[in-house]
Amino acid sequence: MHYFVVDAFTSQAFSGNPAAVCILDAPLDDAVLTAIAAEFNLSETAYLIRKGNDVWGLRWFTPTTEVNLCGHATLAAAWVLWTEQNIDVPVLRFITRSGELIAERSPEGVALNFPLITTEPLAEHEPLQALFPHALAFASAGEDLLVELASESEVESWVADMPAIAALPCRGVSVTAAVAHKPYKVVSRFFAPRFGIDEDPVTGSLHCALADYWGKKLRVESFIARQASSRGGLIQVERQGLRVVLTGQAVVVMIGVLCFPK
């Protein structure tokens, strides 16, 4: 089985969010898929299996579990098909747990068409309030929780209490803030220790929620967002009704062959 390691939402190697992409000849047991993902030990491993000329089955696994939606590994999968597998179509369709997802080549890289994740204000949330006594606002965002902080510097300097975050009944927690006088308008970080990811470098699915949250607050339909992990990455975000287009670039940094399963 061939694999590729791709840095997504970046144009420079060793930045952005790395994902492994494996191309399957036939389905494998979930336990094997999980074991392979644990062996890579990246935030996500994507598994592709061909279903047609431009249609692929796509699943995403963290080192511990399968997830419902992953942006950077979808971008990585599309990038591999176009640049390494010579799939000569401008649009790719992926059949996933979140329905059909579309990836389209664009001058800016890869444009992913994902479902919008609506956000709702949380008036009270004692565990979050204990973790973030100076937060400006809290919100639910599908499987995640959002915490709005006052500034980019607060987002960058916040030190996560991983056991406390892991105890929360959610996939993960994002800290985010609006930014002025820079090319990007939104900054964020994302933590999901319950799923084996202490801090995710760049989280595509999170921006499906940030499109709604900051779109309403800033009264904009599109913006550039920066995820302020140590690797960092930029995502162009555009809300289109109940869909979100996330656009970014990628770099293939590793190609190899998995010797197992045989």
PDB file of C-alpha atoms in Angstrom:
ATOM      1  CA  MET A   1       0.000   0.000   0.000  1.00  0.00           C
ATOM      2  CA  HIS A   2       1.452   3.358  -1.013  1.00  0.00           C
ATOM      3  CA  TYR A   3       1.319   6.281   1.394  1.00  0.00           C
ATOM      4  CA  PHE A   4       2.051   9.980   1.198  1.00  0.00           C
ATOM      5  CA  VAL A   5       2.666  12.507   3.954  1.00  0.00           C
ATOM      6  CA  VAL A   6       1.377  15.930   2.977  1.00  0.00           C
ATOM      7  CA  ASP A   7       1.675  19.277   4.745  1.00  0.00           C
ATOM      8  CA  ALA A   8      -1.711  20.931   4.202  1.00  0.00           C
ATOM      9  CA  PHE A   9      -2.832  24.574   4.342  1.00  0.00           C
ATOM     10  CA  THR A  10       0.681  25.748   3.603  1.00  0.00           C
ATOM     11  CA  SER A  11       3.002  26.307   0.650  1.00  0.00           C
ATOM     12  CA  GLN A  12       6.130  25.479   2.679  1.00  0.00           C
ATOM     13  CA  ALA A  13       7.307  22.057   3.798  1.00  0.00           C
ATOM     14  CA  PHE A  14       7.340  21.356   7.540  1.00  0.00           C
ATOM     15  CA  SER A  15       4.597  23.846   8.290  1.00  0.00           C
ATOM     16  CA  GLY A  16       0.818  23.642   8.086  1.00  0.00           C
ATOM     17  CA  ASN A  17      -0.844  20.406   9.183  1.00  0.00           C
ATOM     18  CA  PRO A  18       0.683  17.058   8.177  1.00  0.00           C
ATOM     19  CA  ALA A  19      -1.633  14.245   7.121  1.00  0.00           C
ATOM     20  CA  ALA A  20      -0.907  10.753   5.896  1.00  0.00           C
ATOM     21  CA  VAL A  21      -2.795   9.641   2.802  1.00  0.00           C
ATOM     22  CA  CYS A  22      -3.114   5.917   2.046  1.00  0.00           C
ATOM     23  CA  ILE A  23      -4.601   4.565  -1.183  1.00  0.00           C
ATOM     24  CA  LEU A  24      -6.385   1.253  -0.640  1.00  0.00           C
ATOM     25  CA  ASP A  25      -6.896  -1.451  -3.240  1.00  0.00           C
ATOM     26  CA  ALA A  26      -9.651  -3.002  -1.102  1.00  0.00           C
ATOM     27  CA  PRO A  27     -11.396  -2.189   2.194  1.00  0.00           C
ATOM     28  CA  LEU A  28      -9.573  -3.013   5.443  1.00  0.00           C
ATOM     29  CA  ASP A  29     -10.930  -3.697   8.928  1.00  0.00           C
ATOM     30  CA  ASP A  30     -11.377  -0.635  11.115  1.00  0.00           C
ATOM     31  CA  ALA A  31      -8.921  -2.070  13.650  1.00  0.00           C
ATOM     32  CA  VAL A  32      -6.234  -2.198  10.964  1.00  0.00           C
ATOM     33  CA  LEU A  33      -7.009   1.338   9.800  1.00  0.00           C
ATOM     34  CA  THR A  34      -6.753   2.582  13.388  1.00  0.00           C
ATOM     35  CA  ALA A  35      -3.465   0.724  13.925  1.00  0.00           C
ATOM     36  CA  ILE A  36      -1.959   2.249  10.784  1.00  0.00           C
ATOM     37  CA  ALA A  37      -3.078   5.722  11.884  1.00  0.00           C
ATOM     38  CA  ALA A  38      -1.503   5.133  15.294  1.00  0.00           C
ATOM     39  CA  GLU A  39       1.722   4.080  13.558  1.00  0.00           C
ATOM     40  CA  PHE A  40       1.829   7.349  11.613  1.00  0.00           C
ATOM     41  CA  ASN A  41       0.907   9.203  14.837  1.00  0.00           C
ATOM     42  CA  LEU A  42      -0.260  12.275  12.934  1.00  0.00           C
ATOM     43  CA  SER A  43      -3.420  14.160  13.780  1.00  0.00           C
ATOM     44  CA  GLU A  44      -5.169  12.515  10.803  1.00  0.00           C
ATOM     45  CA  THR A  45      -4.631   9.664   8.379  1.00  0.00           C
ATOM     46  CA  ALA A  46      -6.848   9.640   5.280  1.00  0.00           C
ATOM     47  CA  TYR A  47      -7.832   6.444   3.483  1.00  0.00           C
ATOM     48  CA  LEU A  48      -8.902   6.584  -0.158  1.00  0.00           C
ATOM     49  CA  ILE A  49     -10.587   3.870  -2.188  1.00  0.00           C
ATOM     50  CA  ARG A  50     -11.660   4.422  -5.780  1.00  0.00           C
ATOM     51  CA  LYS A  51     -15.351   4.327  -6.625  1.00  0.00           C
ATOM     52  CA  GLY A  52     -15.267   5.971 -10.071  1.00  0.00           C
ATOM     53  CA  ASN A  53     -13.172   8.214 -12.325  1.00  0.00           C
ATOM     54  CA  ASP A  54     -13.673  11.272 -10.133  1.00  0.00           C
ATOM     55  CA  VAL A  55     -15.360   9.643  -7.112  1.00  0.00           C
ATOM     56  CA  TRP A  56     -13.480   8.285  -4.095  1.00  0.00           C
ATOM     57  CA  GLY A  57     -14.460   6.870  -0.757  1.00  0.00           C
ATOM     58  CA  LEU A  58     -12.669   8.815   1.982  1.00  0.00           C
ATOM     59  CA  ARG A  59     -12.309   8.071   5.697  1.00  0.00           C
ATOM     60  CA  TRP A  60     -10.297   9.905   8.359  1.00  0.00           C
ATOM     61  CA  PHE A  61      -8.663   8.426  11.468  1.00  0.00           C
ATOM     62  CA  THR A  62      -6.805  10.028  14.347  1.00  0.00           C
ATOM     63  CA  PRO A  63      -4.296   7.800  16.178  1.00  0.00           C
ATOM     64  CA  THR A  64      -7.201   6.553  18.312  1.00  0.00           C
ATOM     65  CA  THR A  65     -10.511   6.841  16.427  1.00  0.00           C
ATOM     66  CA  GLU A  66     -12.395   7.595  13.218  1.00  0.00           C
ATOM     67  CA  VAL A  67     -13.760  11.135  12.852  1.00  0.00           C
ATOM     68  CA  ASN A  68     -16.733  12.580  10.998  1.00  0.00           C
ATOM     69  CA  LEU A  69     -15.029  15.470   9.193  1.00  0.00           C
ATOM     70  CA  CYS A  70     -11.456  16.552   8.517  1.00  0.00           C
ATOM     71  CA  GLY A  71     -10.460  19.431   6.286  1.00  0.00           C
ATOM     72  CA  HIS A  72      -6.683  19.230   6.072  1.00  0.00           C
ATOM     73  CA  ALA A  73      -6.617  15.496   5.329  1.00  0.00           C
ATOM     74  CA  THR A  74      -9.233  16.015   2.598  1.00  0.00           C
ATOM     75  CA  LEU A  75      -7.063  18.718   1.053  1.00  0.00           C
ATOM     76  CA  ALA A  76      -4.073  16.374   1.340  1.00  0.00           C
ATOM     77  CA  ALA A  77      -6.001  13.529  -0.321  1.00  0.00           C
ATOM     78  CA  ALA A  78      -7.057  15.725  -3.237  1.00  0.00           C
ATOM     79  CA  TRP A  79      -3.507  17.047  -3.619  1.00  0.00           C
ATOM     80  CA  VAL A  80      -2.107  13.503  -3.797  1.00  0.00           C
ATOM     81  CA  LEU A  81      -4.639  12.418  -6.421  1.00  0.00           C
ATOM     82  CA  TRP A  82      -3.882  15.410  -8.619  1.00  0.00           C
ATOM     83  CA  THR A  83      -0.119  15.713  -8.202  1.00  0.00           C
ATOM     84  CA  GLU A  84       1.041  12.150  -7.475  1.00  0.00           C
ATOM     85  CA  GLN A  85      -1.611   9.880  -9.029  1.00  0.00           C
ATOM     86  CA  ASN A  86      -2.214  11.886 -12.227  1.00  0.00           C
ATOM     87  CA  ILE A  87      -5.989  11.999 -11.780  1.00  0.00           C
ATOM     88  CA  ASP A  88      -6.779  14.435 -14.573  1.00  0.00           C
ATOM     89  CA  VAL A  89     -10.116  15.919 -13.540  1.00  0.00           C
ATOM     90  CA  PRO A  90     -10.699  19.464 -12.221  1.00  0.00           C
ATOM     91  CA  VAL A  91     -13.208  18.355  -9.568  1.00  0.00           C
ATOM     92  CA  LEU A  92     -13.010  15.406  -7.168  1.00  0.00           C
ATOM     93  CA  ARG A  93     -15.972  13.985  -5.259  1.00  0.00           C
ATOM     94  CA  PHE A  94     -15.439  12.248  -1.923  1.00  0.00           C
ATOM     95  CA  ILE A  95     -18.012   9.978  -0.274  1.00  0.00           C
ATOM     96  CA  THR A  96     -17.602  10.423   3.490  1.00  0.00           C
ATOM     97  CA  ARG A  97     -19.315  10.226   6.861  1.00  0.00           C
ATOM     98  CA  SER A  98     -20.325  13.870   6.299  1.00  0.00           C
ATOM     99  CA  GLY A  99     -21.901  13.172   2.928  1.00  0.00           C
ATOM    100  CA  GLU A 100     -20.445  14.053  -0.436  1.00  0.00           C
ATOM    101  CA  LEU A 101     -17.589  16.564  -0.306  1.00  0.00           C
ATOM    102  CA  ILE A 102     -16.178  18.390  -3.320  1.00  0.00           C
ATOM    103  CA  ALA A 103     -12.575  19.424  -3.980  1.00  0.00           C
ATOM    104  CA  GLU A 104     -11.834  21.727  -6.903  1.00  0.00           C
ATOM    105  CA  ARG A 105      -8.506  22.917  -8.265  1.00  0.00           C
ATOM    106  CA  SER A 106      -8.097  26.680  -8.146  1.00  0.00           C
ATOM    107  CA  PRO A 107      -5.288  29.198  -8.749  1.00  0.00           C
ATOM    108  CA  GLU A 108      -4.950  29.465  -4.958  1.00  0.00           C
ATOM    109  CA  GLY A 109      -4.572  25.682  -4.472  1.00  0.00           C
ATOM    110  CA  VAL A 110      -7.455  23.407  -3.509  1.00  0.00           C
ATOM    111  CA  ALA A 111     -10.973  24.651  -2.780  1.00  0.00           C
ATOM    112  CA  LEU A 112     -12.941  22.327  -0.479  1.00  0.00           C
ATOM    113  CA  ASN A 113     -16.745  22.588  -0.380  1.00  0.00           C
ATOM    114  CA  PHE A 114     -17.831  21.573   3.125  1.00  0.00           C
ATOM    115  CA  PRO A 115     -21.019  21.823   5.192  1.00  0.00           C
ATOM    116  CA  LEU A 116     -21.389  24.905   7.380  1.00  0.00           C
ATOM    117  CA  ILE A 117     -21.278  24.203  11.119  1.00  0.00           C
ATOM    118  CA  THR A 118     -23.654  26.576  12.875  1.00  0.00           C
ATOM    119  CA  THR A 119     -22.672  28.073  16.210  1.00  0.00           C
ATOM    120  CA  GLU A 120     -24.855  28.970  19.166  1.00  0.00           C
ATOM    121  CA  PRO A 121     -23.954  31.278  22.092  1.00  0.00           C
ATOM    122  CA  LEU A 122     -23.508  29.649  25.490  1.00  0.00           C
ATOM    123  CA  ALA A 123     -24.687  31.975  28.238  1.00  0.00           C
ATOM    124  CA  GLU A 124     -23.269  29.757  30.964  1.00  0.00           C
ATOM    125  CA  HIS A 125     -20.730  26.950  30.902  1.00  0.00           C
ATOM    126  CA  GLU A 126     -19.066  26.484  34.281  1.00  0.00           C
ATOM    127  CA  PRO A 127     -16.161  24.229  33.135  1.00  0.00           C
ATOM    128  CA  LEU A 128     -15.238  26.655  30.345  1.00  0.00           C
ATOM    129  CA  GLN A 129     -15.631  29.651  32.630  1.00  0.00           C
ATOM    130  CA  ALA A 130     -13.219  28.023  35.074  1.00  0.00           C
ATOM    131  CA  LEU A 131     -10.675  27.494  32.279  1.00  0.00           C
ATOM    132  CA  PHE A 132     -11.213  30.909  30.685  1.00  0.00           C
ATOM    133  CA  PRO A 133     -12.211  33.433  33.379  1.00  0.00           C
ATOM    134  CA  HIS A 134     -11.463  36.384  31.062  1.00  0.00           C
ATOM    135  CA  ALA A 135     -13.127  35.069  27.884  1.00  0.00           C
ATOM    136  CA  LEU A 136     -15.401  37.407  25.951  1.00  0.00           C
ATOM    137  CA  ALA A 137     -17.868  34.708  24.857  1.00  0.00           C
ATOM    138  CA  PHE A 138     -18.507  30.983  24.580  1.00  0.00           C
ATOM    139  CA  ALA A 139     -20.306  29.089  21.827  1.00  0.00           C
ATOM    140  CA  SER A 140     -21.190  25.562  20.798  1.00  0.00           C
ATOM    141  CA  ALA A 141     -20.084  24.495  17.322  1.00  0.00           C
ATOM    142  CA  GLY A 142     -21.326  21.045  16.398  1.00  0.00           C
ATOM    143  CA  GLU A 143     -19.003  18.618  18.190  1.00  0.00           C
ATOM    144  CA  ASP A 144     -16.769  21.412  19.460  1.00  0.00           C
ATOM    145  CA  LEU A 145     -16.764  24.376  21.845  1.00  0.00           C
ATOM    146  CA  LEU A 146     -15.520  27.866  20.918  1.00  0.00           C
ATOM    147  CA  VAL A 147     -13.973  30.395  23.269  1.00  0.00           C
ATOM    148  CA  GLU A 148     -13.589  33.991  22.119  1.00  0.00           C
ATOM    149  CA  LEU A 149     -10.621  35.820  23.615  1.00  0.00           C
ATOM    150  CA  ALA A 150      -9.820  39.503  23.458  1.00  0.00           C
ATOM    151  CA  SER A 151      -6.757  39.492  21.213  1.00  0.00           C
ATOM    152  CA  GLU A 152      -4.415  37.557  18.984  1.00  0.00           C
ATOM    153  CA  SER A 153      -1.722  37.674  21.649  1.00  0.00           C
ATOM    154  CA  GLU A 154      -4.061  36.026  24.184  1.00  0.00           C
ATOM    155  CA  VAL A 155      -4.777  33.225  21.725  1.00  0.00           C
ATOM    156  CA  GLU A 156      -1.072  32.734  21.031  1.00  0.00           C
ATOM    157  CA  SER A 157       0.005  32.741  24.684  1.00  0.00           C
ATOM    158  CA  TRP A 158      -2.795  30.659  26.210  1.00  0.00           C
ATOM    159  CA  VAL A 159      -1.491  27.515  27.928  1.00  0.00           C
ATOM    160  CA  ALA A 160      -3.912  24.600  27.580  1.00  0.00           C
ATOM    161  CA  ASP A 161      -4.895  22.412  30.528  1.00  0.00           C
ATOM    162  CA  MET A 162      -5.088  19.149  28.582  1.00  0.00           C
ATOM    163  CA  PRO A 163      -6.699  16.969  31.313  1.00  0.00           C
ATOM    164  CA  ALA A 164      -9.390  19.603  31.874  1.00  0.00           C
ATOM    165  CA  ILE A 165     -10.102  19.885  28.145  1.00  0.00           C
ATOM    166  CA  ALA A 166     -10.159  16.102  27.779  1.00  0.00           C
ATOM    167  CA  ALA A 167     -12.808  15.931  30.517  1.00  0.00           C
ATOM    168  CA  LEU A 168     -15.206  18.167  28.580  1.00  0.00           C
ATOM    169  CA  PRO A 169     -18.047  16.420  26.667  1.00  0.00           C
ATOM    170  CA  CYS A 170     -16.928  17.583  23.207  1.00  0.00           C
ATOM    171  CA  ARG A 171     -14.546  16.694  20.401  1.00  0.00           C
ATOM    172  CA  GLY A 172     -12.331  19.677  21.096  1.00  0.00           C
ATOM    173  CA  VAL A 173     -12.020  23.301  22.182  1.00  0.00           C
ATOM    174  CA  SER A 174     -10.979  26.255  20.056  1.00  0.00           C
ATOM    175  CA  VAL A 175      -9.712  29.594  21.277  1.00  0.00           C
ATOM    176  CA  THR A 176     -10.215  32.371  18.753  1.00  0.00           C
ATOM    177  CA  ALA A 177     -10.077  36.139  18.346  1.00  0.00           C
ATOM    178  CA  ALA A 178     -10.671  38.801  15.728  1.00  0.00           C
ATOM    179  CA  VAL A 179      -7.603  40.509  14.266  1.00  0.00           C
ATOM    180  CA  ALA A 180      -7.251  44.043  12.906  1.00  0.00           C
ATOM    181  CA  HIS A 181      -4.715  45.611  10.532  1.00  0.00           C
ATOM    182  CA  LYS A 182      -3.367  42.298   9.190  1.00  0.00           C
ATOM    183  CA  PRO A 183      -4.051  40.293   6.010  1.00  0.00           C
ATOM    184  CA  TYR A 184      -5.938  37.728   8.082  1.00  0.00           C
ATOM    185  CA  LYS A 185      -9.015  38.689  10.094  1.00  0.00           C
ATOM    186  CA  VAL A 186      -9.347  35.718  12.456  1.00  0.00           C
ATOM    187  CA  VAL A 187      -6.881  33.740  14.543  1.00  0.00           C
ATOM    188  CA  SER A 188      -7.479  30.452  16.353  1.00  0.00           C
ATOM    189  CA  ARG A 189      -5.973  27.400  18.024  1.00  0.00           C
ATOM    190  CA  PHE A 190      -7.615  23.981  18.477  1.00  0.00           C
ATOM    191  CA  PHE A 191      -7.196  21.291  21.153  1.00  0.00           C
ATOM    192  CA  ALA A 192      -8.644  17.756  21.075  1.00  0.00           C
ATOM    193  CA  PRO A 193      -6.795  15.623  23.663  1.00  0.00           C
ATOM    194  CA  ARG A 194      -9.751  13.210  24.017  1.00  0.00           C
ATOM    195  CA  PHE A 195      -9.004  12.057  20.474  1.00  0.00           C
ATOM    196  CA  GLY A 196      -5.231  11.835  20.764  1.00  0.00           C
ATOM    197  CA  ILE A 197      -4.555  15.367  19.448  1.00  0.00           C
ATOM    198  CA  ASP A 198      -3.244  17.770  22.079  1.00  0.00           C
ATOM    199  CA  GLU A 199      -3.035  20.709  19.668  1.00  0.00           C
ATOM    200  CA  ASP A 200      -3.991  20.346  16.022  1.00  0.00           C
ATOM    201  CA  PRO A 201      -1.715  22.440  13.774  1.00  0.00           C
ATOM    202  CA  VAL A 202      -4.399  23.574  11.277  1.00  0.00           C
ATOM    203  CA  THR A 203      -8.008  22.382  11.523  1.00  0.00           C
ATOM    204  CA  GLY A 204     -10.154  22.639   8.399  1.00  0.00           C
ATOM    205  CA  SER A 205     -13.366  21.452  10.037  1.00  0.00           C
ATOM    206  CA  LEU A 206     -13.023  24.104  12.754  1.00  0.00           C
ATOM    207  CA  HIS A 207     -13.188  26.793  10.088  1.00  0.00           C
ATOM    208  CA  CYS A 208     -16.579  25.487   8.986  1.00  0.00           C
ATOM    209  CA  ALA A 209     -17.731  26.800  12.381  1.00  0.00           C
ATOM    210  CA  LEU A 210     -15.566  29.935  12.382  1.00  0.00           C
ATOM    211  CA  ALA A 211     -17.177  30.862   9.039  1.00  0.00           C
ATOM    212  CA  ASP A 212     -20.503  31.037  10.867  1.00  0.00           C
ATOM    213  CA  TYR A 213     -19.274  32.524  14.149  1.00  0.00           C
ATOM    214  CA  TRP A 214     -17.093  35.293  12.731  1.00  0.00           C
ATOM    215  CA  GLY A 215     -19.221  35.759   9.635  1.00  0.00           C
ATOM    216  CA  LYS A 216     -22.087  36.874  11.873  1.00  0.00           C
ATOM    217  CA  LYS A 217     -19.903  38.903  14.243  1.00  0.00           C
ATOM    218  CA  LEU A 218     -17.839  40.668  11.590  1.00  0.00           C
ATOM    219  CA  ARG A 219     -20.678  40.778   9.044  1.00  0.00           C
ATOM    220  CA  VAL A 220     -18.549  39.279   6.285  1.00  0.00           C
ATOM    221  CA  GLU A 221     -18.997  36.338   3.917  1.00  0.00           C
ATOM    222  CA  SER A 222     -15.280  35.636   3.448  1.00  0.00           C
ATOM    223  CA  PHE A 223     -12.017  36.171   5.274  1.00  0.00           C
ATOM    224  CA  ILE A 224      -8.507  34.782   5.665  1.00  0.00           C
ATOM    225  CA  ALA A 225      -7.880  32.916   8.913  1.00  0.00           C
ATOM    226  CA  ARG A 226      -4.632  32.021  10.643  1.00  0.00           C
ATOM    227  CA  GLN A 227      -4.279  29.042  12.946  1.00  0.00           C
ATOM    228  CA  ALA A 228      -1.586  29.992  15.440  1.00  0.00           C
ATOM    229  CA  SER A 229      -0.041  26.623  16.289  1.00  0.00           C
ATOM    230  CA  SER A 230       3.728  26.218  16.325  1.00  0.00           C
ATOM    231  CA  ARG A 231       3.568  25.072  12.666  1.00  0.00           C
ATOM    232  CA  GLY A 232       0.901  27.561  11.656  1.00  0.00           C
ATOM    233  CA  GLY A 233      -1.241  27.806   8.559  1.00  0.00           C
ATOM    234  CA  LEU A 234      -3.559  30.041   6.559  1.00  0.00           C
ATOM    235  CA  ILE A 235      -7.028  29.223   5.234  1.00  0.00           C
ATOM    236  CA  GLN A 236      -9.181  31.285   2.918  1.00  0.00           C
ATOM    237  CA  VAL A 237     -12.747  30.938   4.222  1.00  0.00           C
ATOM    238  CA  GLU A 238     -15.875  31.755   2.221  1.00  0.00           C
ATOM    239  CA  ARG A 239     -19.423  31.115   3.389  1.00  0.00           C
ATOM    240  CA  GLN A 240     -21.890  30.168   0.652  1.00  0.00           C
ATOM    241  CA  GLY A 241     -25.276  29.756   2.317  1.00  0.00           C
ATOM    242  CA  LEU A 242     -25.178  26.473   4.237  1.00  0.00           C
ATOM    243  CA  ARG A 243     -21.815  25.536   2.718  1.00  0.00           C
ATOM    244  CA  VAL A 244     -18.260  26.744   3.313  1.00  0.00           C
ATOM    245  CA  VAL A 245     -15.431  26.841   0.787  1.00  0.00           C
ATOM    246  CA  LEU A 246     -12.011  26.397   2.407  1.00  0.00           C
ATOM    247  CA  THR A 247      -9.061  27.091   0.134  1.00  0.00           C
ATOM    248  CA  GLY A 248      -5.419  26.300   0.782  1.00  0.00           C
ATOM    249  CA  GLN A 249      -2.217  24.859  -0.588  1.00  0.00           C
ATOM    250  CA  ALA A 250      -0.225  21.724   0.197  1.00  0.00           C
ATOM    251  CA  VAL A 251       3.230  20.167  -0.123  1.00  0.00           C
ATOM    252  CA  VAL A 252       4.061  16.446  -0.411  1.00  0.00           C
ATOM    253  CA  VAL A 253       6.973  15.781   1.968  1.00  0.00           C
ATOM    254  CA  MET A 254       7.178  11.976   2.066  1.00  0.00           C
ATOM    255  CA  ILE A 255       6.287   9.003  -0.161  1.00  0.00           C
ATOM    256  CA  GLY A 256       6.588   5.356   0.848  1.00  0.00           C
ATOM    257  CA  VAL A 257       5.150   1.864   0.955  1.00  0.00           C
ATOM    258  CA  LEU A 258       3.410   0.250   3.927  1.00  0.00           C
ATOM    259  CA  CYS A 259       4.626  -3.331   4.372  1.00  0.00           C
ATOM    260  CA  PHE A 260       1.582  -4.305   6.436  1.00  0.00           C
ATOM    261  CA  PRO A 261      -1.042  -5.625   6.203  1.00  0.00           C
ATOM    262  CA  LYS A 262       0.108  -8.363   3.843  1.00  0.00           C
TER     263      LYS A 262
END
